[in-house]
Amino acid sequence: MTTPDASSALPAAWNPADHEQELYRGWVDAGYFTADASSDKPPFSIVIPPPNVNGSLHMGHAYEHVLMDALSRRRRMQGYEVLWLPGMDHAAIAMQTMVERKLAEEGKTRDDLGRDAFIERVWEEKENISGSIADQMRRLGDSVDWSRERFTMDEGLSRAVHTIFKQLFDDGLIYQAERLVNWSPTLQTAVSDIEVKYEDVDGELVSFRYGSLNDDEPHIVVATTRLETMLGDTAIAVHPDDERYAALVGTELEHPFLDRRIPVIADDYVDPEFGSGAVKITPAHDPNDFAIGQRHDLPMPTILDEQARIVDTGTQFDGLDRFEARKAVCEALREQGRIVKEIRPYQHSVGHSERTGEPIEPRLSMQWWVAVESLAKRAGDAVRDGETTIHPESMEPRWFGWVDDMHDWCISRQLWWGHRIPIWYGPGGEVVCPAPGEEPPAGYTQETDVLDTWFSSGLWPFSTMGWPDDTDDLRKFYPTSVLVTGYDILFFWVARMMMFGTYVGAKDIAGLHQRDAAVPFADLFLHGLVRDEHGRKMSKSRGNGIDPLDWVKRFGADALRFTLARGANPGSDISVGEDHAQSSRNFATKLFNATKFALMNDATCAGDLPPREDLTDADRWILGRLDEVLADVDAGFESFEFSKACEALYHFAWDEVCDWYLELAKVQLADDALKASTARVLGEVLDPLLRALSPVMPFVTETLWKALTGGESVVVAQWPAPSGEQDGSTGPRDEQAATRIDDLQKLITEVRRFRSDQGLRPGQRVAAKLTGLDEAGLADERHYLDALARLDPPADDFTATASIEVRLSSATVLVDLDTSGTVDVEAEKRRVAKDLAVAEKEMATTTAKLGNEQFLSKAPDHVVEKIRARQEIAREEIARLGAKLAALGGA
C-alpha cells in the first residue's frame, strides 16, 4: 500500500547508472530467474543462441537478447515456470586463431607446444575471457538462469556430442569421403559456408589456347580468372549442341605443361553463349568442375597443398604459391604463344575467409560428412506439419528451399581446439567408433580432426538440459517454447538443430518420446539485422558499429532495450541511431516524472475504484484506453510483433497519459470532491502500464512500480490483462466519455494552435465566449478547457476581436476571443489558408472516389456513405474557411 510520502522513496531524477546494477543483483539474489523443474506451473523455455566465448556482445546480440528477455519476463509474470538458459560456444576457429596469434607474438607455433599443451593453453585463455560476456548480459538485464549456464565443451555437452556422433555413425549417416570443401590456406582447415563471405573483386580474365597453335589444326580457346588451376585441368567441356566443337568432342588435346592429353567432353552445364563456349575443367579445385568430373568420371588431381602452393605437377611451378603461380603460368603461356587475347580486367565474386580475409580455395579433401537427406526431410516436414511455426510465415519458402535441396554436411575440421572426432583407426585400417566411456581397442589411434562447431551447437536445445540422460529439465522444459535468432543463420544453425532434434526425438531416446512433438522448439522467431540510422549494415570497415554497452552507459539499459524492441518485427531489419536512444531515454524520464507527480498527489492502488457513475469522463476515457492498449500489447507479444506492443505502450504513456490525462487530472486534483477518486484512477492506470512496460524496460519500471504499489518486485508481479479478462470494475469502454474527451482534446488543440499562431505567451490568459458547447455535449467540460487553453469567462462588456470555429463530432463550437489587439492578421490568414488547403484536398480525394464507377460498384454501401459524408463536410469547410479568409482580406 502506498504511503502518503511514497514519492520521497524516489530519487530526485532518474539516473540509470545509479540503480541498474544494484537492481539486477537483487533480482538474481532473490532467485527470480532460477527455474524450478519440479514446479506445477506451465513451462516456458528459451535457450540462448550461444555467443562465441572469445567475443563480446555486439548490437546484434543485444537486439536478440532484448527480445528473448522480453518474452521470458512476460511469461514469468503470466505464471509460467520460465527457463532462459544461457551459455557460450567454444568457437573453434576463432579461439584457435586468437591463441595462435598470441603464440606468434611470443615467437612460437602450436607445433612447438604440441597438441595437449596447446589445448591447455586455449582452456586458460577461455577462463580468462569468458566472464566478459556474462558481465555484458548482466548489464543488459538478461533474466537468464545463471545456475544452468553451459559451454559447448563442458563435460556434459561433450558426452552429448560423442553420443549423437555414435548414433549417426552406427545408422550409416556419418561417413568419410573425398569431396570438395572450402579450404582456408592460412588456417589450413576446411571451413563452413557461413564462414565464407563473398565479395566482388577486380581480377583478370585470361584467354588461352589448348591444342595446336595452327588455326587449321584442332584447338580450343578457354578463359579463366584462376590461371594456375589449369595445371589441374583434366578436360575441356563444350555444350552437346554446339556445332563449332562437334568434331572435337571425344578427341584429346595436349596439355601445354604436362605429359598428358586431356579430352574434350560435352556437358549441358556449359553455356555456348558465354565467351568461347568452351570451359576448362579442374575437378579438384572448382565446385562446378567437380560435379562435371563426377558425371564424366574424370581424374581429380589435387595440385594445391594445404597452404595453397603448387605441388605434384612435375612442372617448374611446383613450390610456388597460388598467386605467384598465376603470374608464372601466364608468362609461360605467353612465351608459347597461347595467350590469344589481351588480358582484360574482370570483376567477379570470390569467397573470402571471414576469419582471415584471404580468398578461400575450393579443394578436394578427405573429410567426414553427415548424410543429410533423411534428416533434412524430417526438418522440412516438421514445419509443413505445423510442429514448428516460423515467424514470419514469409520465411517458409526460404526454409524449404534450403532443407529440400541440402547437400551433405562436411563436419570435420583440421584444428586442435574442438570436439575431437571419436573415431579410432586400427593398424590394419579398421575404423571404430566406441561409445562414450568405452575404451578403444589397444593399438588404435584417434582421428586428429575435430568437429565443426555447428555440430555441437546443433544439439544445444537438448544437450544443455542434460541429454542423453533422462533429466528433470528435459521432462519439464523440452521441447523449448521458442527459438529467437537471426534469419541470416536460418540454414547454418537452425537447420542443424531441427535435423538433430527430430532425429533424436524420432529415436525415442532418454524419454523424449513423452514430448508432444519431436522438434527442438515450437516457434521459430526470425529477426532481422540491426542497421545504422541510414539503413547501412554495421561493420568494422564502415566504422558505423555501435557498442551496446556504450549506450547502456550513456542512456541506460532501458533506453537501449526500448530502442531495439520498438523496431522489432518478424523478419525485418531495423535502423537505429543515437537520436533513437536519446528518445528512449527521454521516455524513461517521462515515465519517472509522471509517476513521481502521481505519488506527490497521493496516487494509490489500494482499495476498489469508485463506482463508474462517480468517475469523470476523463477517468472513464483513460481506463477504457488502458484496456484497449493492454489488448494491443498482448496481441503484439503473442505474434512476436514487438514494435506493435512498444508503439502502443509508448503512445499511450506519452500522448494520452502524460500529455492529456495528467493535465486533466491536475484540474480534478484541485477539486476536493474529485481528489481522492482521481488519485485512485492514477494508480489504476500507472500500475498496469508499468507492469506492461517492464519486460522491455525492467529497471525504471521496477523502481517506479515498487514505489507506487509497495509490491515485492515487478519481475514477479502479475501480468496486466484488460479489465474484461479479470475481476475489475472498469467495465467496457465508455463510448460517450471517449467521444467527449476526443472532442475536448480537439477543441483545446485548436485553441492552443490559434494562440501559438498569434504569438500569445503560453501563460497569458484570454477572455473567451464559447458557443455550441451544449450542442457538442461539452457544457460540463468548460473548466478543463479554461485550465488547459488558458481561457477566462467573458465579462459583461466582452467584445470579441477574433474567433475560430472547431467542428466536433456532433456540433461546431465557435470560440470568440478578446485578444485586445494582439491578433496577427497575417498569421491568421496563413492559418486559415492552410486549413482551407486541407479541406480542398479532402474534397478532391472524395470527389475522385465518388466519380469512380468501378469503386462505386465494388465498395460496400456503408463505405460509400462514409465518403459522401466526408465530401459534404469538406464542402462546408471550404465555404466557411473561404468566407473567413475573405473577411481577413485574403485572396
CSV table of C-alpha atoms in Angstrom, one decimal, residues 345-506:
chain,number,residue,atom,x,y,z
A,345,PRO,CA,40.1,-6.6,-66.1
A,346,TYR,CA,37.2,-8.7,-64.9
A,347,GLN,CA,35.2,-8.2,-61.8
A,348,HIS,CA,33.9,-11.4,-60.2
A,349,SER,CA,32.6,-12.7,-56.9
A,350,VAL,CA,35.2,-14.5,-54.8
A,351,GLY,CA,34.7,-16.3,-51.5
A,352,HIS,CA,36.9,-15.0,-48.6
A,353,SER,CA,37.5,-16.4,-45.2
A,354,GLU,CA,35.6,-14.5,-42.6
A,355,ARG,CA,38.3,-15.1,-40.0
A,356,THR,CA,41.5,-14.3,-42.1
A,357,GLY,CA,40.2,-12.3,-45.0
A,358,GLU,CA,42.0,-14.4,-47.6
A,359,PRO,CA,40.4,-15.9,-50.7
A,360,ILE,CA,39.0,-19.3,-50.0
A,361,GLU,CA,40.4,-22.2,-52.1
A,362,PRO,CA,38.0,-24.9,-53.3
A,363,ARG,CA,40.0,-28.0,-52.6
A,364,LEU,CA,39.4,-31.8,-52.9
A,365,SER,CA,40.0,-33.3,-49.5
A,366,MET,CA,39.2,-36.4,-47.4
A,367,GLN,CA,36.7,-35.3,-44.8
A,368,TRP,CA,33.9,-36.6,-42.5
A,369,TRP,CA,30.4,-36.0,-43.7
A,370,VAL,CA,26.8,-36.2,-42.5
A,371,ALA,CA,24.3,-37.7,-45.0
A,372,VAL,CA,21.5,-35.2,-44.6
A,373,GLU,CA,18.7,-36.4,-46.9
A,374,SER,CA,16.6,-38.2,-44.3
A,375,LEU,CA,17.5,-35.7,-41.6
A,376,ALA,CA,16.6,-32.7,-43.8
A,377,LYS,CA,13.3,-34.3,-44.8
A,378,ARG,CA,12.3,-34.5,-41.1
A,379,ALA,CA,13.3,-30.9,-40.6
A,380,GLY,CA,11.2,-29.8,-43.5
A,381,ASP,CA,8.2,-32.0,-42.6
A,382,ALA,CA,8.2,-30.5,-39.0
A,383,VAL,CA,7.4,-27.1,-40.5
A,384,ARG,CA,5.0,-28.5,-43.1
A,385,ASP,CA,3.1,-30.4,-40.4
A,386,GLY,CA,2.9,-27.4,-38.1
A,387,GLU,CA,5.0,-28.9,-35.3
A,388,THR,CA,7.2,-25.8,-35.6
A,389,THR,CA,5.8,-22.5,-36.7
A,390,ILE,CA,8.1,-20.0,-38.5
A,391,HIS,CA,7.6,-16.3,-37.8
A,392,PRO,CA,7.3,-14.6,-40.2
A,393,GLU,CA,5.5,-17.0,-42.4
A,394,SER,CA,7.1,-15.4,-45.4
A,395,MET,CA,10.4,-17.1,-44.4
A,396,GLU,CA,8.9,-20.6,-45.0
A,397,PRO,CA,9.8,-20.8,-48.7
A,398,ARG,CA,13.4,-19.9,-47.8
A,399,TRP,CA,13.4,-22.7,-45.3
A,400,PHE,CA,12.0,-25.2,-47.6
A,401,GLY,CA,14.4,-24.1,-50.4
A,402,TRP,CA,17.3,-25.0,-48.1
A,403,VAL,CA,16.2,-28.2,-46.4
A,404,ASP,CA,14.6,-29.7,-49.5
A,405,ASP,CA,17.8,-29.2,-51.5
A,406,MET,CA,20.5,-29.7,-48.9
A,407,HIS,CA,23.9,-31.2,-49.7
A,408,ASP,CA,25.8,-33.5,-47.3
A,409,TRP,CA,27.4,-31.6,-44.5
A,410,CYS,CA,31.2,-31.6,-44.0
A,411,ILE,CA,31.7,-31.9,-40.2
A,412,SER,CA,35.5,-32.3,-39.9
A,413,ARG,CA,37.9,-29.5,-39.3
A,414,GLN,CA,41.7,-29.7,-39.4
A,415,LEU,CA,42.1,-28.0,-36.0
A,416,TRP,CA,43.2,-28.9,-32.5
A,417,TRP,CA,40.6,-26.9,-30.4
A,418,GLY,CA,37.2,-28.5,-30.5
A,419,HIS,CA,35.4,-31.8,-30.1
A,420,ARG,CA,37.9,-34.4,-31.4
A,421,ILE,CA,36.1,-36.8,-33.7
A,422,PRO,CA,35.5,-40.1,-31.7
A,423,ILE,CA,36.8,-42.4,-34.5
A,424,TRP,CA,39.8,-44.7,-33.9
A,425,TYR,CA,41.9,-46.4,-36.6
A,426,GLY,CA,43.3,-49.8,-36.3
A,427,PRO,CA,46.7,-51.0,-37.5
A,428,GLY,CA,45.1,-52.8,-40.4
A,429,GLY,CA,42.9,-49.9,-41.5
A,430,GLU,CA,40.0,-50.8,-39.2
A,431,VAL,CA,37.6,-47.9,-38.3
A,432,VAL,CA,35.7,-48.0,-35.0
A,433,CYS,CA,33.6,-45.5,-33.0
A,434,PRO,CA,33.4,-46.6,-29.4
A,435,ALA,CA,30.5,-45.4,-27.2
A,436,PRO,CA,31.1,-42.7,-24.6
A,437,GLY,CA,33.1,-44.2,-21.7
A,438,GLU,CA,34.1,-47.2,-23.8
A,439,GLU,CA,37.9,-47.7,-24.4
A,440,PRO,CA,39.0,-48.2,-28.0
A,441,PRO,CA,40.9,-51.4,-28.8
A,442,ALA,CA,44.6,-51.5,-27.9
A,443,GLY,CA,46.9,-50.1,-30.5
A,444,TYR,CA,44.3,-48.0,-32.2
A,445,THR,CA,44.9,-44.2,-32.8
A,446,GLN,CA,42.3,-41.5,-32.7
A,447,GLU,CA,41.3,-39.3,-35.6
A,448,THR,CA,43.1,-36.0,-35.4
A,449,ASP,CA,40.4,-33.8,-36.9
A,450,VAL,CA,37.8,-32.0,-34.7
A,451,LEU,CA,34.1,-31.5,-35.4
A,452,ASP,CA,32.6,-28.4,-37.0
A,453,THR,CA,31.4,-26.1,-34.3
A,454,TRP,CA,27.9,-26.2,-35.7
A,455,PHE,CA,27.8,-29.9,-34.9
A,456,SER,CA,27.8,-29.3,-31.1
A,457,SER,CA,25.7,-26.1,-31.3
A,458,GLY,CA,23.1,-28.2,-33.3
A,459,LEU,CA,22.5,-30.2,-30.1
A,460,TRP,CA,22.1,-27.1,-28.0
A,461,PRO,CA,18.4,-27.2,-27.2
A,462,PHE,CA,18.5,-30.6,-25.5
A,463,SER,CA,22.2,-31.2,-24.7
A,464,THR,CA,22.1,-28.1,-22.4
A,465,MET,CA,19.3,-29.8,-20.5
A,466,GLY,CA,21.2,-33.0,-19.7
A,467,TRP,CA,20.6,-35.2,-22.8
A,468,PRO,CA,21.5,-38.1,-23.2
A,469,ASP,CA,20.4,-38.6,-19.6
A,470,ASP,CA,16.7,-38.5,-18.8
A,471,THR,CA,16.7,-35.4,-16.6
A,472,ASP,CA,14.0,-33.3,-14.9
A,473,ASP,CA,14.9,-30.4,-17.0
A,474,LEU,CA,14.3,-32.3,-20.2
A,475,ARG,CA,11.0,-33.6,-19.0
A,476,LYS,CA,9.9,-30.1,-17.9
A,477,PHE,CA,11.4,-27.8,-20.5
A,478,TYR,CA,12.0,-29.7,-23.7
A,479,PRO,CA,11.0,-29.1,-26.4
A,480,THR,CA,11.7,-25.4,-25.9
A,481,SER,CA,9.0,-22.9,-26.5
A,482,VAL,CA,10.6,-20.6,-28.9
A,483,LEU,CA,13.9,-20.0,-30.7
A,484,VAL,CA,14.8,-16.4,-31.2
A,485,THR,CA,17.6,-15.9,-33.8
A,486,GLY,CA,18.5,-14.0,-36.9
A,487,TYR,CA,17.3,-15.0,-40.4
A,488,ASP,CA,20.9,-14.9,-41.6
A,489,ILE,CA,21.7,-18.2,-39.8
A,490,LEU,CA,18.4,-19.9,-40.6
A,491,PHE,CA,20.2,-22.6,-42.6
A,492,PHE,CA,23.5,-22.9,-40.8
A,493,TRP,CA,22.3,-23.2,-37.2
A,494,VAL,CA,18.6,-23.6,-37.2
A,495,ALA,CA,18.6,-26.3,-39.8
A,496,ARG,CA,21.2,-28.3,-37.8
A,497,MET,CA,19.1,-28.1,-34.6
A,498,MET,CA,16.0,-29.2,-36.4
A,499,MET,CA,17.8,-32.1,-38.0
A,500,PHE,CA,19.3,-33.3,-34.8
A,501,GLY,CA,16.2,-32.6,-32.7
A,502,THR,CA,13.9,-34.5,-35.0
A,503,TYR,CA,16.5,-37.3,-35.3
A,504,VAL,CA,16.8,-37.7,-31.5
A,505,GLY,CA,13.1,-37.3,-30.9
A,506,ALA,CA,12.3,-39.9,-33.6
